Coordinates of C-alpha atoms in Angstrom, one line a residue:
Chain A
X1 CA -3.4 -28.8 -6.7
X2 CA 0.3 -29.7 -6.7
X3 CA -0.9 -33.6 -5.3
X4 CA -3.1 -33.6 -8.6
X5 CA -0.6 -32.5 -11.3
X6 CA 2.1 -34.6 -9.0
X7 CA 0.3 -38.1 -8.4
X8 CA -2.6 -38.1 -10.9
X9 CA -1.1 -36.8 -13.8
X10 CA 2.4 -38.4 -12.8
X11 CA 4.4 -35.3 -12.9
X12 CA 7.4 -35.0 -11.1
X13 CA 7.8 -33.0 -8.1
X14 CA 9.3 -29.6 -9.4
X15 CA 6.9 -29.3 -12.5
X16 CA 4.1 -30.0 -10.5
X17 CA 4.5 -27.2 -8.4
X18 CA 5.2 -24.8 -11.6
X19 CA 2.6 -25.5 -13.2
X20 CA 0.2 -25.6 -10.1
X21 CA 1.0 -22.2 -8.9
X22 CA 0.8 -20.3 -12.8
X23 CA -2.5 -22.2 -12.9
X24 CA -3.2 -20.9 -9.2
X25 CA -2.6 -17.6 -10.6
X26 CA -4.4 -17.7 -13.9
X27 CA -7.2 -18.0 -12.1
X28 CA -7.2 -15.2 -10.3
X29 CA -5.5 -12.6 -12.2
X30 CA -8.5 -13.4 -15.3
X31 CA -11.2 -13.4 -13.6
X32 CA -9.9 -10.1 -11.5
X33 CA -9.8 -8.5 -14.8
X34 CA -12.9 -9.5 -15.7
X35 CA -14.3 -7.6 -12.5
X36 CA -12.2 -4.6 -13.0
X37 CA -14.2 -4.3 -16.2
X38 CA -17.6 -5.3 -14.9
X39 CA -16.7 -3.1 -11.3
X40 CA -16.5 0.0 -13.6
X41 CA -19.6 -0.5 -15.3
X42 CA -21.1 -0.7 -12.1
X43 CA -19.5 1.9 -10.5
X44 CA -20.7 4.2 -13.4
X45 CA -24.3 3.0 -13.1
X46 CA -24.0 3.3 -9.5
X47 CA -23.0 7.5 -9.9
X48 CA -25.7 7.6 -12.6
X49 CA -28.7 6.3 -10.4
X50 CA -27.5 8.6 -7.6
X51 CA -27.2 11.6 -10.1
X52 CA -31.1 10.6 -11.5
X53 CA -29.2 9.8 -14.4
X54 CA -29.2 6.9 -16.8
X55 CA -25.4 6.3 -16.9
X56 CA -24.0 3.7 -19.9
X57 CA -27.0 1.9 -21.3
X58 CA -26.0 1.6 -25.2
X59 CA -23.4 -0.8 -26.0
X60 CA -25.1 -4.1 -25.2
X61 CA -27.7 -5.2 -22.8
X62 CA -28.0 -2.2 -20.3
X63 CA -24.9 -1.2 -21.2
X64 CA -23.0 -4.1 -20.0
X65 CA -20.7 -4.3 -22.8
X66 CA -20.1 -0.8 -22.5
X67 CA -16.4 -1.1 -20.5
X68 CA -15.1 -3.8 -23.0
X69 CA -15.9 -1.1 -25.9
X70 CA -14.1 1.0 -24.1
X71 CA -10.8 -1.6 -23.5
X72 CA -11.4 -2.4 -27.4
X73 CA -11.1 1.8 -28.0
X74 CA -8.3 2.2 -25.7
X75 CA -6.3 -1.0 -27.3
X76 CA -6.8 0.8 -31.0
X77 CA -5.6 3.9 -30.0
X78 CA -1.9 5.1 -30.1
X79 CA 0.7 4.9 -27.5
X80 CA 2.4 8.7 -27.6
X81 CA 5.4 9.3 -26.0
X82 CA 6.4 12.8 -25.1
X83 CA 9.3 13.8 -26.9
X84 CA 10.1 15.5 -23.3
X85 CA 9.6 12.8 -21.8
X86 CA 12.3 10.0 -19.7
X87 CA 10.9 7.1 -22.4
X88 CA 11.9 4.5 -20.1
X89 CA 10.3 5.3 -17.0
X90 CA 7.6 6.9 -18.9
X91 CA 6.5 3.8 -19.7
X92 CA 7.5 1.7 -16.6
X93 CA 5.4 3.6 -14.6
X94 CA 1.9 2.1 -16.1
X95 CA 3.4 -1.5 -15.9
X96 CA 4.5 -0.7 -12.0
X97 CA 1.0 -0.2 -10.7
X98 CA -1.0 -2.8 -12.7
X99 CA 1.9 -5.5 -11.2
X100 CA 1.7 -3.9 -7.9
X101 CA -1.7 -4.2 -8.1
X102 CA -2.0 -8.2 -9.2
X103 CA 0.5 -9.0 -7.2
X104 CA -0.7 -8.5 -3.7
X105 CA -3.7 -11.1 -4.4
X106 CA -1.1 -14.1 -4.1
X107 CA -1.9 -14.0 -0.5
X108 CA -6.1 -13.1 -0.1
X109 CA -7.8 -16.5 0.9
X110 CA -10.9 -17.2 -1.0
X111 CA -11.9 -19.8 1.0
X112 CA -10.3 -22.3 3.6
X113 CA -7.1 -23.4 1.9
X114 CA -7.8 -21.3 -1.3
X115 CA -4.9 -19.0 -1.8
X116 CA -1.7 -18.7 -4.1
X117 CA 1.0 -18.0 -1.4
X118 CA -0.1 -19.4 2.4
X119 CA 2.7 -17.6 4.1
X120 CA 3.3 -16.7 7.6
X121 CA 3.8 -12.8 7.0
X122 CA 0.8 -12.5 4.7
X123 CA -0.4 -9.0 6.2
X124 CA 3.4 -7.6 5.9
X125 CA 3.3 -8.8 2.4
X126 CA 0.1 -6.6 1.5
X127 CA 1.7 -3.7 3.4
X128 CA 5.3 -4.2 1.4
X129 CA 3.4 -4.5 -1.5
X130 CA 0.4 -1.4 -1.2
X131 CA 3.7 0.8 -0.7
X132 CA 5.2 -0.4 -4.0
X133 CA 2.0 1.1 -5.2
X134 CA 3.5 5.0 -4.7
X135 CA 5.7 3.9 -7.2
X136 CA 3.7 3.8 -10.4
X137 CA 2.4 7.1 -9.7
X138 CA 5.7 9.0 -8.8
X139 CA 7.4 7.8 -11.6
X140 CA 4.6 9.0 -13.8
X141 CA 4.4 12.5 -13.0
X142 CA 8.7 12.6 -13.1
X143 CA 8.6 11.0 -16.0
X144 CA 6.1 12.9 -18.1
X145 CA 8.4 16.2 -17.6
X146 CA 4.5 18.3 -17.3
X147 CA 4.1 20.5 -14.9
X148 CA 0.5 19.0 -13.8
X149 CA 1.6 15.4 -13.6
X150 CA 4.8 16.5 -11.6
X151 CA 2.1 18.3 -8.5
X152 CA 0.1 15.3 -8.7
X153 CA 3.2 13.0 -8.0
X154 CA 4.1 14.8 -5.4
X155 CA 0.9 14.6 -4.0
X156 CA 0.2 11.4 -4.6
X157 CA 3.5 10.8 -2.8
X158 CA 2.9 12.5 0.4
X159 CA -0.7 11.2 0.8
X160 CA 0.3 7.6 0.3
X161 CA 3.2 7.5 2.7
X162 CA 1.0 9.4 5.4
X163 CA -1.8 7.3 5.1
X164 CA 0.0 4.0 5.5
X165 CA 1.6 4.9 8.8
X166 CA -2.4 4.7 10.2
X167 CA -3.2 1.4 7.9
X168 CA 0.1 0.0 9.4
X169 CA -0.9 0.7 13.2
X170 CA -4.4 -0.4 12.2
X171 CA -3.4 -3.6 11.4
X172 CA -1.3 -4.4 14.0
X173 CA -4.2 -4.1 16.3
X174 CA -5.9 -6.6 14.1
X175 CA -3.0 -9.2 14.2
X176 CA -2.7 -8.7 18.5
X177 CA -6.7 -9.6 18.7
X178 CA -5.8 -12.8 16.1
X179 CA -2.6 -13.3 17.0
X180 CA -1.3 -14.6 13.6
X181 CA 0.2 -12.0 10.5
X182 CA -1.5 -15.6 8.1
X183 CA -4.5 -13.7 7.0
X184 CA -5.9 -17.0 6.9
X185 CA -5.5 -18.0 10.9
X186 CA -6.8 -14.2 10.6
X187 CA -10.2 -15.3 9.3
X188 CA -10.5 -18.2 11.3
X189 CA -9.9 -16.2 14.3
X190 CA -12.9 -14.2 13.3
X191 CA -15.1 -17.0 14.2
X192 CA -18.1 -16.2 16.9
X193 CA -16.4 -12.7 18.1
X194 CA -16.6 -12.6 22.3
X195 CA -19.2 -15.3 22.6
X196 CA -21.8 -14.4 20.3
X197 CA -22.7 -16.3 17.1
X198 CA -21.5 -13.6 14.3
X199 CA -18.5 -13.7 12.7
X200 CA -16.3 -10.5 12.5
X201 CA -13.8 -8.3 14.1
X202 CA -16.6 -5.8 13.6
X203 CA -18.4 -7.1 16.7
X204 CA -16.0 -6.0 19.4
X205 CA -16.2 -2.7 20.3
X206 CA -12.2 -2.2 20.5
X207 CA -12.0 -3.1 16.8
X208 CA -14.8 -1.2 15.2
X209 CA -13.3 2.0 15.8
X210 CA -10.4 0.4 13.8
X211 CA -12.9 -0.8 10.5
X212 CA -13.6 2.3 10.0
X213 CA -10.6 3.9 10.2
X214 CA -9.6 1.1 7.8
X215 CA -12.2 1.9 5.4
X216 CA -11.4 5.8 5.4
X217 CA -7.8 5.0 5.1
X218 CA -8.5 2.3 2.3
X219 CA -10.3 5.8 0.3
X220 CA -7.2 7.0 0.9
X221 CA -4.7 4.3 0.0
X222 CA -6.8 3.7 -3.4
X223 CA -7.3 7.7 -4.4
X224 CA -10.8 7.5 -4.6
X225 CA -12.7 10.5 -3.7
X226 CA -13.4 12.3 -1.6
X227 CA -9.2 11.9 -1.2
X228 CA -8.6 11.9 -5.5
X229 CA -6.1 14.9 -5.2
X230 CA -3.6 13.4 -7.2
X231 CA -6.1 13.2 -10.0
X232 CA -8.3 16.7 -9.1
X233 CA -10.1 17.0 -12.9
X234 CA -10.6 21.0 -11.6
X235 CA -6.6 21.7 -10.3
X236 CA -4.4 19.3 -12.5
X237 CA -6.5 17.9 -16.0
X238 CA -6.2 14.4 -15.1
X239 CA -3.4 14.1 -12.6
X240 CA -0.1 11.8 -13.3
X241 CA -2.5 10.4 -16.2
X242 CA -2.5 13.4 -18.0
X243 CA 0.2 12.8 -20.6
X244 CA -0.7 8.9 -21.0
X245 CA -2.5 7.6 -24.0
X246 CA -3.7 3.7 -25.1
X247 CA -2.4 0.9 -23.2
X248 CA -0.3 2.9 -21.2
X249 CA -3.5 4.8 -20.0
X250 CA -5.5 1.6 -19.7
X251 CA -3.2 0.0 -17.3
X252 CA -3.3 2.6 -14.9
X253 CA -7.3 2.5 -15.5
X254 CA -6.9 -1.2 -14.7
X255 CA -4.6 -1.0 -11.9
X256 CA -6.4 1.4 -10.0
X257 CA -9.6 -0.6 -10.0
X258 CA -8.0 -3.9 -9.1
X259 CA -6.5 -1.6 -6.3
X260 CA -10.0 -0.6 -5.1
X261 CA -11.8 -4.5 -5.4
X262 CA -8.8 -5.4 -3.3
X263 CA -9.3 -2.8 -0.4
X264 CA -12.8 -3.9 -0.3
X265 CA -11.8 -7.8 -0.3
X266 CA -9.0 -6.4 2.6
X267 CA -11.8 -4.8 4.4
X268 CA -14.1 -7.9 4.2
X269 CA -11.2 -10.2 4.9
X270 CA -9.7 -8.2 8.4
X271 CA -12.5 -6.8 9.3
X272 CA -16.1 -8.7 7.8
X273 CA -15.3 -12.3 8.3
X274 CA -13.7 -12.7 5.1
X275 CA -14.8 -16.0 3.8
X276 CA -17.0 -16.9 6.4
X277 CA -20.8 -16.3 6.8
X278 CA -22.0 -13.5 8.3
X279 CA -23.9 -16.2 11.3
X280 CA -22.2 -18.7 13.1
X281 CA -24.7 -21.1 12.1
X282 CA -24.2 -24.5 10.9
X283 CA -27.0 -24.5 7.7
X284 CA -24.5 -21.2 6.4
X285 CA -21.5 -22.6 6.0
X286 CA -23.5 -24.8 3.4
X287 CA -22.6 -22.0 1.3
X288 CA -19.1 -22.1 -0.6
X289 CA -17.0 -19.3 1.3
X290 CA -16.2 -17.7 -1.8
X291 CA -19.6 -16.4 -2.4
X292 CA -20.1 -14.8 1.4
X293 CA -16.4 -13.3 0.3
X294 CA -17.8 -11.5 -3.4
X295 CA -21.0 -10.6 -2.1
X296 CA -18.9 -8.9 1.1
X297 CA -16.6 -7.1 -1.3
X298 CA -20.1 -6.2 -3.4
X299 CA -21.2 -4.7 -0.2
X300 CA -17.9 -2.3 0.3
X301 CA -17.7 -1.8 -3.6
X302 CA -21.0 -0.3 -3.5
X303 CA -19.8 1.9 0.1
X304 CA -16.9 3.3 -2.0
X305 CA -18.8 4.3 -5.0
X306 CA -21.6 5.9 -3.0
X307 CA -19.2 8.1 -1.0
X308 CA -17.5 9.0 -4.1
X309 CA -20.7 10.0 -5.5
X310 CA -22.0 12.1 -2.3
X311 CA -19.0 13.1 -1.0
X312 CA -17.1 16.5 -1.9
X313 CA -12.9 16.4 -2.1
X314 CA -11.4 17.0 0.4
X315 CA -8.7 20.2 0.5
X316 CA -5.3 19.3 0.1
X317 CA -4.9 20.5 4.0
X318 CA -7.3 18.9 5.4
X319 CA -6.6 15.5 3.7
X320 CA -2.7 15.8 5.6
X321 CA -3.9 16.8 8.7
X322 CA -6.5 14.0 8.4
X323 CA -3.9 11.5 7.9
X324 CA -1.2 12.9 10.8
X325 CA -3.0 14.5 13.3
X326 CA -6.2 12.7 13.4
X327 CA -5.9 8.4 12.0
X328 CA -1.8 8.2 14.0
X329 CA -2.8 9.3 16.7
X330 CA -5.8 7.6 17.5
X331 CA -4.3 4.3 16.3
X332 CA -1.3 4.8 18.1
X333 CA -3.5 5.4 20.8
X334 CA -6.2 2.3 20.2
X335 CA -2.5 0.1 19.8
X336 CA -1.9 0.8 23.1
X337 CA -5.2 0.0 24.4
X338 CA -5.7 -3.1 22.1
X339 CA -2.5 -4.5 23.6
X340 CA -3.9 -3.2 27.2
X341 CA -6.4 -5.1 27.0
X342 CA -5.1 -8.2 25.8
X343 CA -2.4 -8.1 28.0
X344 CA -4.9 -8.2 31.1
X345 CA -7.1 -10.6 29.7
X346 CA -4.3 -13.3 28.7
X347 CA -2.0 -12.3 31.6
X348 CA -4.2 -11.0 34.0
X349 CA -1.8 -8.9 35.5
X350 CA -2.0 -5.0 34.0
X351 CA 0.7 -4.0 31.8
Chain B
X1 CA 17.8 -26.4 -7.7
X2 CA 14.8 -23.7 -7.9
X3 CA 16.7 -22.6 -4.6
X4 CA 20.4 -22.1 -6.4
X5 CA 18.6 -20.4 -9.5
X6 CA 16.7 -17.7 -7.3
X7 CA 20.0 -17.1 -5.5
X8 CA 21.9 -16.6 -8.8
X9 CA 19.2 -14.4 -10.1
X10 CA 18.8 -12.1 -6.9
X11 CA 22.6 -11.9 -6.4
X12 CA 23.3 -10.6 -9.7
X13 CA 20.5 -8.7 -10.1
X14 CA 21.8 -6.6 -6.3
X15 CA 25.2 -6.6 -7.6
X16 CA 24.6 -5.1 -11.4
X17 CA 22.2 -3.1 -10.0
X18 CA 24.4 -1.4 -7.1
X19 CA 27.0 -0.6 -10.0
X20 CA 24.3 0.9 -11.7
X21 CA 23.4 2.7 -9.0
X22 CA 26.8 4.5 -9.1
X23 CA 27.3 4.4 -12.7
X24 CA 24.2 6.1 -13.6
X25 CA 24.5 9.6 -14.9
X26 CA 21.0 10.8 -13.5
X27 CA 19.9 10.4 -9.9
X28 CA 16.7 9.5 -10.7
X29 CA 17.8 6.4 -12.4
X30 CA 20.1 6.2 -10.0
X31 CA 17.4 5.6 -6.8
X32 CA 15.4 3.3 -9.2
X33 CA 18.9 1.1 -9.2
X34 CA 18.9 1.3 -5.6
X35 CA 15.2 0.4 -5.5
X36 CA 16.1 -2.7 -7.6
X37 CA 19.0 -3.7 -5.1
X38 CA 16.8 -3.7 -1.7
X39 CA 14.1 -5.8 -3.7
X40 CA 16.7 -8.2 -4.9
X41 CA 18.6 -8.5 -1.4
X42 CA 14.9 -8.8 0.4
X43 CA 14.5 -11.7 -1.9
X44 CA 17.9 -12.9 -0.7
X45 CA 16.4 -12.9 2.7
X46 CA 13.3 -15.1 1.7
X47 CA 16.0 -17.6 0.4
X48 CA 17.7 -17.3 4.2
X49 CA 14.3 -18.1 5.4
X50 CA 14.2 -14.6 7.0
X51 CA 10.8 -13.9 5.6
X52 CA 10.1 -11.4 8.3
X53 CA 13.0 -9.0 7.8
X54 CA 12.3 -9.2 4.1
X55 CA 9.1 -7.6 4.7
X56 CA 10.7 -5.0 6.6
X57 CA 13.4 -4.5 4.0
X58 CA 11.0 -3.8 1.6
X59 CA 8.1 -1.7 4.1
X60 CA 10.9 0.1 5.4
X61 CA 13.8 0.8 2.6
X62 CA 11.7 0.5 -0.8
X63 CA 8.0 2.0 0.5
X64 CA 9.8 4.5 3.1
X65 CA 13.0 5.1 2.6
X66 CA 13.9 5.6 -1.0
X67 CA 10.3 7.4 -1.9
X68 CA 11.7 10.3 0.4
X69 CA 15.1 9.7 -1.9
X70 CA 13.1 9.8 -4.9
X71 CA 11.1 13.0 -3.4
X72 CA 14.1 14.7 -3.2
X73 CA 15.9 13.9 -6.0
X74 CA 12.9 14.5 -8.5
X75 CA 12.6 18.3 -7.0
X76 CA 16.6 18.5 -7.7
X77 CA 17.7 20.7 -11.1
X78 CA 20.5 18.3 -12.5
X79 CA 23.1 19.3 -14.2
X80 CA 25.4 16.8 -15.3
X81 CA 28.2 18.7 -15.8
X82 CA 28.5 20.4 -12.1
X83 CA 28.3 17.0 -10.3
X84 CA 31.3 15.8 -12.8
X85 CA 33.2 18.9 -11.4
X86 CA 33.9 17.4 -7.7
X87 CA 35.3 14.4 -9.1
X88 CA 38.7 15.2 -8.8
X89 CA 38.4 17.0 -5.2
X90 CA 36.5 13.2 -3.4
X91 CA 38.9 11.1 -5.3
X92 CA 41.1 10.9 -2.6
X93 CA 38.5 10.1 0.2
X94 CA 36.9 8.0 -2.2
X95 CA 40.1 6.2 -2.8
X96 CA 40.7 5.9 1.1
X97 CA 36.8 4.0 1.4
X98 CA 37.2 1.5 -1.3
X99 CA 40.7 0.2 0.2
X100 CA 38.8 0.0 3.4
X101 CA 36.2 -1.9 2.2
X102 CA 38.4 -4.3 0.1
X103 CA 40.2 -4.7 3.0
X104 CA 37.2 -5.7 5.1
X105 CA 36.0 -8.0 2.7
X106 CA 39.3 -10.0 2.4
X107 CA 39.3 -10.0 6.1
X108 CA 36.2 -11.9 6.0
X109 CA 37.0 -14.0 3.4
X110 CA 39.6 -15.2 4.9
X111 CA 37.8 -15.7 9.0
X112 CA 35.0 -17.3 6.3
X113 CA 37.8 -20.1 5.3
X114 CA 38.9 -21.0 8.4
X115 CA 35.5 -22.5 9.2
X116 CA 32.1 -21.3 9.4
X117 CA 30.4 -19.4 12.7
X118 CA 29.5 -21.9 15.5
X119 CA 25.5 -21.8 14.7
X120 CA 24.6 -24.4 17.1
X121 CA 26.5 -22.0 20.2
X122 CA 23.8 -19.6 19.7
X123 CA 22.5 -17.9 23.1
X124 CA 18.9 -19.0 22.0
X125 CA 18.5 -22.1 19.3
X126 CA 15.4 -21.8 17.5
X127 CA 12.8 -24.6 17.4
X128 CA 12.0 -24.8 13.7
X129 CA 8.4 -24.9 13.9
X130 CA 8.5 -21.0 15.9
X131 CA 7.9 -18.4 13.0
X132 CA 10.3 -15.6 11.9
X133 CA 8.5 -13.3 14.3
X134 CA 7.5 -15.3 17.4
X135 CA 11.4 -15.9 17.5
X136 CA 12.4 -12.8 16.9
X137 CA 9.9 -11.2 19.2
X138 CA 10.9 -13.9 22.2
X139 CA 14.4 -12.8 22.0
X140 CA 13.5 -9.3 21.4
X141 CA 11.5 -9.1 24.7
X142 CA 13.5 -11.2 27.0
X143 CA 17.2 -11.2 26.3
X144 CA 17.8 -8.1 24.6
X145 CA 14.6 -6.2 26.3
X146 CA 16.9 -3.1 27.8
X147 CA 18.9 -2.8 24.4
X148 CA 16.0 -3.1 22.6
X149 CA 13.9 -0.5 24.6
X150 CA 17.9 2.0 24.3
X151 CA 17.5 1.5 20.4
X152 CA 13.6 2.6 20.9
X153 CA 14.6 5.8 22.8
X154 CA 17.9 6.8 20.5
X155 CA 15.0 6.7 18.1
X156 CA 13.0 9.0 20.3
X157 CA 15.5 11.4 20.8
X158 CA 16.5 11.9 17.0
X159 CA 12.8 12.4 16.0
X160 CA 12.8 15.0 18.3
X161 CA 15.4 16.7 17.5
X162 CA 14.8 16.5 14.0
X163 CA 11.7 18.5 14.9
X164 CA 13.4 21.1 17.0
X165 CA 16.3 21.8 14.6
X166 CA 13.7 22.2 11.4
X167 CA 10.7 23.8 13.0
X168 CA 10.6 27.3 13.4
X169 CA 8.0 30.4 14.1
X170 CA 7.5 32.3 10.9
X171 CA 5.8 35.1 10.8
X172 CA 2.9 36.7 8.6
X173 CA 1.5 32.9 8.1
X174 CA -2.6 32.4 8.6
X175 CA -3.1 28.7 9.6
X176 CA -6.3 27.1 9.8
X177 CA -8.1 26.5 12.7
X178 CA -10.2 23.9 11.9
X179 CA -12.0 23.7 15.3
X180 CA -12.8 27.6 14.6
X181 CA -14.3 26.5 11.2
X182 CA -16.4 23.4 12.1
X183 CA -18.0 25.7 14.9
X184 CA -19.0 28.5 12.4
X185 CA -23.1 28.7 12.1
X186 CA -24.7 29.8 9.7
X187 CA -26.2 32.9 11.3
X188 CA -22.5 34.0 11.5
X189 CA -21.8 34.2 8.4
X190 CA -25.0 34.7 6.1
X191 CA -27.2 37.8 6.2
X192 CA -30.2 38.5 4.5
X193 CA -30.9 42.0 2.8
X194 CA -33.0 43.5 1.3
X195 CA -30.7 45.5 -1.2
X196 CA -32.3 48.6 -3.0
X197 CA -31.8 49.2 -6.8
X198 CA -28.4 51.6 -7.7
X199 CA -26.7 51.5 -3.8
X200 CA -24.0 49.2 -3.4
X201 CA -23.9 46.4 -0.7
X202 CA -22.6 48.0 2.8
X203 CA -20.4 45.5 3.8

């Protein structure tokens, strides 16, 4: 796109680069906000269907405009800052959550070459940005100067740090198999896994358990049910969001769902072939890659809602046990296993 | 041009936020300024072309170390007056440290003005097309293998040491036995009885 602005429109290179980057960012961020609104509607419809209810069906045809009505409602509300709150950090927290949820999209490849920043350390960038997400929650809990948000913030800090360790090891085994940290290279490495014409690392018996664990860790990392202890409404009112109103609340809400969509995209990219069609068969490549990616993301979002509608919430000690005593040892062992197998296959010497 | 602007922005923010880390009264604010400083230092690393180090800086320092700092500091009962009380007592030590750091900076600048470090004479010159991670890996696992594994061993010992120091057997605790809970069958836990009216249940 830089080339288009540079040669076709005759702009100097610096300006062409700046405008192309800005257009790229907007082309991702604006559809993403629309997707968040629709995804909340879909989420509510799926829960409703599983609970034999109707769900939102009043605003617009089939209730399609429900999320926009909700958005308008919070937009018109008054922003209340509690008098005992730490004003600066209280207002900073939702902004951090929202921003961090958006910046990760810079490295997500939608098609070969269609990515804002095709950097070599893409996967590390994803890890770095997702480790920042915890600050929004911790700060909002502390700055609210209220008991329930504070409990929620402590829970969130412990939970996100615990599951990040396991996610790190899972990603390492994917990186070892594909030989790159670049997300586009990781997707390309999934063409015809093990000589079978199916695209996706899930087919590899060594990586399939990692795919399952990554999905569960993604649930924990985005604080979705059954790991939504940070906003457990039966114990903590609404968790760290309790004191928030109006747009500051809406930013949390948007950031949370943007994170959920991102985790769906990462699941699809890392283990299920990303923008590649499910089968390595030439006619399927006629369909643009972004369609395949969106279809896979929709499927994972359905599974996210499905889990939320059916699985009861974990107890806090069970959550910590699953993270540290199950996922961490298993993923660590799997890193050894994968590296051993690769060493044997590539070098021929048992490592 | 863009690089120069980015460098001066990152460098200024690092210095200002480092100053504010020391100057702010509220420890939570201090930690937040520290995080900002780490973050911009990572930006400087990216400008140097060391993107791997930059990402590690964010993941390790911002994502883990600073979270622990924040965790501890948030639970403190902050009393500014009590914290100011130690100021005079620690002043000599603080001054000594400041003088030592100043001397180091002066020495570094003097040495630098003599001439830059000879980069061409490095042990392993890096080909421009090799990515950061590969270059570091090649060096760490060949030339510095034993030092690298030694560092890993030191960390392992430190980890075990921390666990040994803080772990103690406490009496009077009833931990969850998850395996036992999962193995429990309905017939062990549920009892169907035909309860006559007007009597309590026998437990």
